[in-house]
Amino acid sequence: MSRIRIDAVLIQAVIAGALSFAHLHDLAAAAGQDGWKAWAYPVSVDLLLVAAWRRMRTTADNRAAWAWFIIALTASLGANVATAGLLDLDDVPAWLRILVAGWPALAFLGGTLLVHSPTAAPTEPQPVTAATLPAPSEPEPAPDVTVEHAPELAPELPPAPALEKAAAPAPAPVSAPTAAVPPALLDHARKLADSHHATTGSRIDSATLRARLGVPAPLADAISAQLA
């Protein structure tokens, strides 16, 4: 639950409101409005001030709200000045009695106009029609350009090459000597091959055999050839 913080501005507002309320009451009572009617005048002036202020906050450019705000402020300020000794409250002039007596109707008119005055409706963007669109500009014709082609020269044929000599037959590839496989290594390789075949169902390849035995590629190829 929010708590009201009491500061100097709030105290000043309470004091100013109480003094203005009392001055309006005294002026209304001096103008012939006795009893509860004298207490109703300050409430009427303050309510018109509040209504005009709220209308000004809602619509910035509202001349009617400014006009009624100035009228209510003049009534409040005039009562404060009149009761400061500048006016004899025991002998109030007739024009002031007329103003005080006609204030309720004036305040009711102002409050009604402020509350029920229509607000400016937001302007809707106009639809774009074909008439508002600019006409497409016609493309300018391209200038005629004459392109002259240079005569193409016939390519010169190279001289007929001499018949090359028949290529000598390629020498037969020399088979690399088969590496000797120790019997113990061959037996171990055969066991690995059998185990691989039992596990995977396929014949062990040379790369797997070389990885399992840890031997060089030529020796692994020789062992794989003998296991085949």
mmCIF file of N, CA and C in Angstrom, residues 178-191 209 213-216 218-224 226-227:
data_model
loop_
_atom_site.group_PDB
_atom_site.id
_atom_site.type_symbol
_atom_site.label_atom_id
_atom_site.label_comp_id
_atom_site.label_asym_id
_atom_site.label_seq_id
_atom_site.Cartn_x
_atom_site.Cartn_y
_atom_site.Cartn_z
ATOM 1 N N THR A 178 59.309 -59.807 -53.185
ATOM 2 C CA THR A 178 58.398 -60.167 -52.108
ATOM 3 C C THR A 178 59.171 -60.269 -50.802
ATOM 4 N N ALA A 179 58.596 -59.571 -49.787
ATOM 5 C CA ALA A 179 59.285 -59.599 -48.493
ATOM 6 C C ALA A 179 59.119 -60.974 -47.849
ATOM 7 N N ALA A 180 60.171 -61.396 -47.191
ATOM 8 C CA ALA A 180 60.142 -62.692 -46.507
ATOM 9 C C ALA A 180 59.340 -62.576 -45.234
ATOM 10 N N VAL A 181 58.429 -63.524 -45.020
ATOM 11 C CA VAL A 181 57.552 -63.492 -43.856
ATOM 12 C C VAL A 181 58.011 -64.589 -42.895
ATOM 13 N N PRO A 182 58.344 -64.231 -41.660
ATOM 14 C CA PRO A 182 58.725 -65.254 -40.687
ATOM 15 C C PRO A 182 57.543 -66.182 -40.419
ATOM 16 N N PRO A 183 57.797 -67.451 -40.182
ATOM 17 C CA PRO A 183 56.686 -68.395 -39.945
ATOM 18 C C PRO A 183 55.861 -68.038 -38.725
ATOM 19 N N ALA A 184 56.545 -67.613 -37.645
ATOM 20 C CA ALA A 184 55.796 -67.271 -36.422
ATOM 21 C C ALA A 184 54.847 -66.107 -36.668
ATOM 22 N N LEU A 185 55.320 -65.076 -37.459
ATOM 23 C CA LEU A 185 54.466 -63.924 -37.771
ATOM 24 C C LEU A 185 53.314 -64.333 -38.669
ATOM 25 N N LEU A 186 53.575 -65.305 -39.569
ATOM 26 C CA LEU A 186 52.512 -65.754 -40.443
ATOM 27 C C LEU A 186 51.428 -66.508 -39.660
ATOM 28 N N ASP A 187 51.872 -67.334 -38.683
ATOM 29 C CA ASP A 187 50.888 -68.043 -37.855
ATOM 30 C C ASP A 187 50.030 -67.065 -37.052
ATOM 31 N N HIS A 188 50.705 -66.047 -36.479
ATOM 32 C CA HIS A 188 49.950 -65.046 -35.695
ATOM 33 C C HIS A 188 48.957 -64.289 -36.581
ATOM 34 N N ALA A 189 49.390 -64.003 -37.818
ATOM 35 C CA ALA A 189 48.507 -63.296 -38.734
ATOM 36 C C ALA A 189 47.321 -64.156 -39.119
ATOM 37 N N ARG A 190 47.540 -65.425 -39.279
ATOM 38 C CA ARG A 190 46.449 -66.321 -39.636
ATOM 39 C C ARG A 190 45.400 -66.375 -38.510
ATOM 40 N N LYS A 191 45.882 -66.380 -37.240
ATOM 41 C CA LYS A 191 44.946 -66.389 -36.116
ATOM 42 C C LYS A 191 44.109 -65.099 -36.108
ATOM 43 N N LEU A 209 45.068 -55.655 -41.233
ATOM 44 C CA LEU A 209 46.131 -56.572 -40.801
ATOM 45 C C LEU A 209 47.390 -55.819 -40.434
ATOM 46 N N LEU A 213 49.022 -55.977 -36.679
ATOM 47 C CA LEU A 213 50.372 -56.526 -36.469
ATOM 48 C C LEU A 213 51.408 -55.448 -36.182
ATOM 49 N N GLY A 214 51.132 -54.237 -36.656
ATOM 50 C CA GLY A 214 52.103 -53.169 -36.453
ATOM 51 C C GLY A 214 53.339 -53.350 -37.318
ATOM 52 N N VAL A 215 53.143 -53.779 -38.570
ATOM 53 C CA VAL A 215 54.255 -54.021 -39.488
ATOM 54 C C VAL A 215 54.137 -53.047 -40.630
ATOM 55 N N PRO A 216 55.209 -52.843 -41.429
ATOM 56 C CA PRO A 216 55.136 -51.952 -42.578
ATOM 57 C C PRO A 216 54.209 -52.492 -43.647
ATOM 58 N N PRO A 218 54.574 -53.052 -46.997
ATOM 59 C CA PRO A 218 54.983 -54.159 -47.879
ATOM 60 C C PRO A 218 54.899 -55.521 -47.201
ATOM 61 N N LEU A 219 55.283 -55.597 -45.921
ATOM 62 C CA LEU A 219 55.220 -56.871 -45.217
ATOM 63 C C LEU A 219 53.773 -57.285 -44.984
ATOM 64 N N ALA A 220 52.877 -56.308 -44.707
ATOM 65 C CA ALA A 220 51.461 -56.621 -44.526
ATOM 66 C C ALA A 220 50.855 -57.126 -45.818
ATOM 67 N N ASP A 221 51.265 -56.525 -46.969
ATOM 68 C CA ASP A 221 50.766 -57.007 -48.236
ATOM 69 C C ASP A 221 51.225 -58.431 -48.509
ATOM 70 N N ALA A 222 52.488 -58.758 -48.173
ATOM 71 C CA ALA A 222 52.999 -60.107 -48.389
ATOM 72 C C ALA A 222 52.263 -61.117 -47.533
ATOM 73 N N ILE A 223 51.986 -60.747 -46.271
ATOM 74 C CA ILE A 223 51.246 -61.663 -45.385
ATOM 75 C C ILE A 223 49.837 -61.855 -45.888
ATOM 76 N N SER A 224 49.162 -60.755 -46.347
ATOM 77 C CA SER A 224 47.805 -60.864 -46.846
ATOM 78 C C SER A 224 47.747 -61.728 -48.085
ATOM 79 N N GLN A 226 49.761 -64.261 -48.747
ATOM 80 C CA GLN A 226 49.925 -65.662 -48.350
ATOM 81 C C GLN A 226 48.699 -66.206 -47.621
ATOM 82 N N LEU A 227 47.927 -65.328 -47.004
ATOM 83 C CA LEU A 227 46.716 -65.794 -46.305
ATOM 84 C C LEU A 227 45.575 -66.029 -47.272
#
